[in-house]
Amino acid sequence: MAFYTKVFPFKKDDLGGMPALAGVDGEMVADVEKAPPGVPPHWLLHVAVGDLAAMRKKVEKLGGKLLMPEVPIPNVGTLCIITDTVGATLSLFQPAPH
């Protein structure tokens, strides 16, 4: 996290009890975490969607795959991780209602 706070205007925040979140003006812009064992360090793009369940179903219908099922993040939202038909990985994220 120290590297990114020097490069970007990030501040370490605690949003929803998750570790090492990077915020700008109180808004979460990145989630900086250590990669799980066996997973190389990487950036994971989060795409905000209005209806996560419907979007996940559409991804699967069009040939994408679900890599990680929906995970609720208290006070933040819910996400799942998918891969597209050529292997690109991203997160679909539905923000929590305010």
Tab-separated table of C-alpha atoms in Angstrom:
chain	number	residue	atom	x	y	z
A	1	MET	CA	0.000	0.000	0.000
A	2	ALA	CA	2.877	2.392	0.753
A	3	PHE	CA	3.920	2.443	-2.922
A	4	TYR	CA	0.451	3.392	-4.146
A	5	THR	CA	-0.032	6.155	-1.576
A	6	LYS	CA	3.107	7.778	-3.027
A	7	VAL	CA	2.006	7.368	-6.669
A	8	PHE	CA	-1.724	8.175	-6.267
A	9	PRO	CA	-3.679	10.371	-3.839
A	10	PHE	CA	-4.823	7.242	-1.962
A	11	LYS	CA	-5.348	7.124	1.764
A	12	LYS	CA	-5.729	3.890	3.700
A	13	ASP	CA	-9.367	3.609	4.710
A	14	ASP	CA	-11.433	1.042	6.556
A	15	LEU	CA	-14.658	0.691	4.591
A	16	GLY	CA	-16.850	-2.195	5.635
A	17	GLY	CA	-14.145	-3.746	7.820
A	18	MET	CA	-11.992	-4.809	4.850
A	19	PRO	CA	-8.205	-4.449	5.119
A	20	ALA	CA	-5.995	-2.109	3.091
A	21	LEU	CA	-8.554	-0.141	1.146
A	22	ALA	CA	-7.422	2.864	-0.826
A	23	GLY	CA	-9.715	5.839	-0.794
A	24	VAL	CA	-9.835	9.301	-2.314
A	25	ASP	CA	-12.070	11.867	-0.590
A	26	GLY	CA	-13.876	9.110	1.336
A	27	GLU	CA	-14.669	7.020	-1.760
A	28	MET	CA	-13.129	3.579	-2.242
A	29	VAL	CA	-11.110	3.414	-5.460
A	30	ALA	CA	-8.951	0.337	-4.890
A	31	ASP	CA	-8.701	-2.685	-2.628
A	32	VAL	CA	-5.048	-3.488	-2.057
A	33	GLU	CA	-4.608	-6.988	-0.656
A	34	LYS	CA	-1.988	-9.711	-0.673
A	35	ALA	CA	-2.687	-12.311	-3.361
A	36	PRO	CA	-3.930	-15.688	-2.065
A	37	PRO	CA	-1.447	-18.595	-2.113
A	38	GLY	CA	-0.845	-19.825	-5.670
A	39	VAL	CA	-2.255	-16.659	-7.278
A	40	PRO	CA	0.234	-14.200	-8.790
A	41	PRO	CA	-0.013	-10.514	-7.841
A	42	HIS	CA	-2.516	-8.795	-10.125
A	43	TRP	CA	-4.995	-5.963	-10.586
A	44	LEU	CA	-8.656	-6.976	-10.647
A	45	LEU	CA	-11.014	-4.603	-12.419
A	46	HIS	CA	-14.415	-4.139	-10.748
A	47	VAL	CA	-17.318	-3.258	-13.056
A	48	ALA	CA	-20.320	-1.768	-11.244
A	49	VAL	CA	-23.661	-3.261	-12.284
A	50	GLY	CA	-27.239	-2.599	-11.214
A	51	ASP	CA	-28.357	-6.247	-10.932
A	52	LEU	CA	-25.497	-8.626	-10.171
A	53	ALA	CA	-27.521	-11.852	-10.416
A	54	ALA	CA	-28.951	-10.918	-13.821
A	55	MET	CA	-25.553	-9.848	-15.163
A	56	ARG	CA	-23.881	-13.062	-13.928
A	57	LYS	CA	-26.541	-15.129	-15.691
A	58	LYS	CA	-26.052	-13.127	-18.891
A	59	VAL	CA	-22.274	-13.678	-18.753
A	60	GLU	CA	-22.780	-17.442	-18.410
A	61	LYS	CA	-25.412	-17.491	-21.198
A	62	LEU	CA	-22.938	-15.777	-23.550
A	63	GLY	CA	-20.126	-18.252	-22.806
A	64	GLY	CA	-18.341	-16.592	-19.880
A	65	LYS	CA	-17.571	-18.524	-16.705
A	66	LEU	CA	-18.129	-17.838	-13.025
A	67	LEU	CA	-14.795	-18.151	-11.180
A	68	MET	CA	-15.956	-17.028	-7.735
A	69	PRO	CA	-19.591	-16.973	-6.605
A	70	GLU	CA	-21.261	-13.879	-5.215
A	71	VAL	CA	-19.618	-12.586	-2.034
A	72	PRO	CA	-21.370	-9.965	0.096
A	73	ILE	CA	-19.145	-7.238	1.566
A	74	PRO	CA	-20.988	-5.617	4.495
A	75	ASN	CA	-21.878	-1.947	3.899
A	76	VAL	CA	-20.053	-1.988	0.535
A	77	GLY	CA	-21.876	-4.323	-1.874
A	78	THR	CA	-21.665	-7.754	-3.476
A	79	LEU	CA	-19.256	-9.061	-6.087
A	80	CYS	CA	-18.458	-12.137	-8.120
A	81	ILE	CA	-15.494	-12.881	-10.355
A	82	ILE	CA	-15.991	-13.959	-13.945
A	83	THR	CA	-13.884	-14.738	-16.975
A	84	ASP	CA	-14.938	-13.867	-20.504
A	85	THR	CA	-14.766	-16.080	-23.581
A	86	VAL	CA	-11.070	-15.289	-24.200
A	87	GLY	CA	-9.934	-15.672	-20.574
A	88	ALA	CA	-9.932	-12.072	-19.290
A	89	THR	CA	-10.902	-11.916	-15.621
A	90	LEU	CA	-12.901	-9.215	-13.885
A	91	SER	CA	-15.233	-8.632	-10.992
A	92	LEU	CA	-18.890	-7.723	-11.347
A	93	PHE	CA	-19.803	-5.464	-8.420
A	94	GLN	CA	-23.226	-4.337	-7.223
A	95	PRO	CA	-22.875	-1.503	-4.696
A	96	ALA	CA	-24.899	-1.679	-1.504
A	97	PRO	CA	-27.938	0.605	-1.441
A	98	HIS	CA	-27.361	3.841	0.439
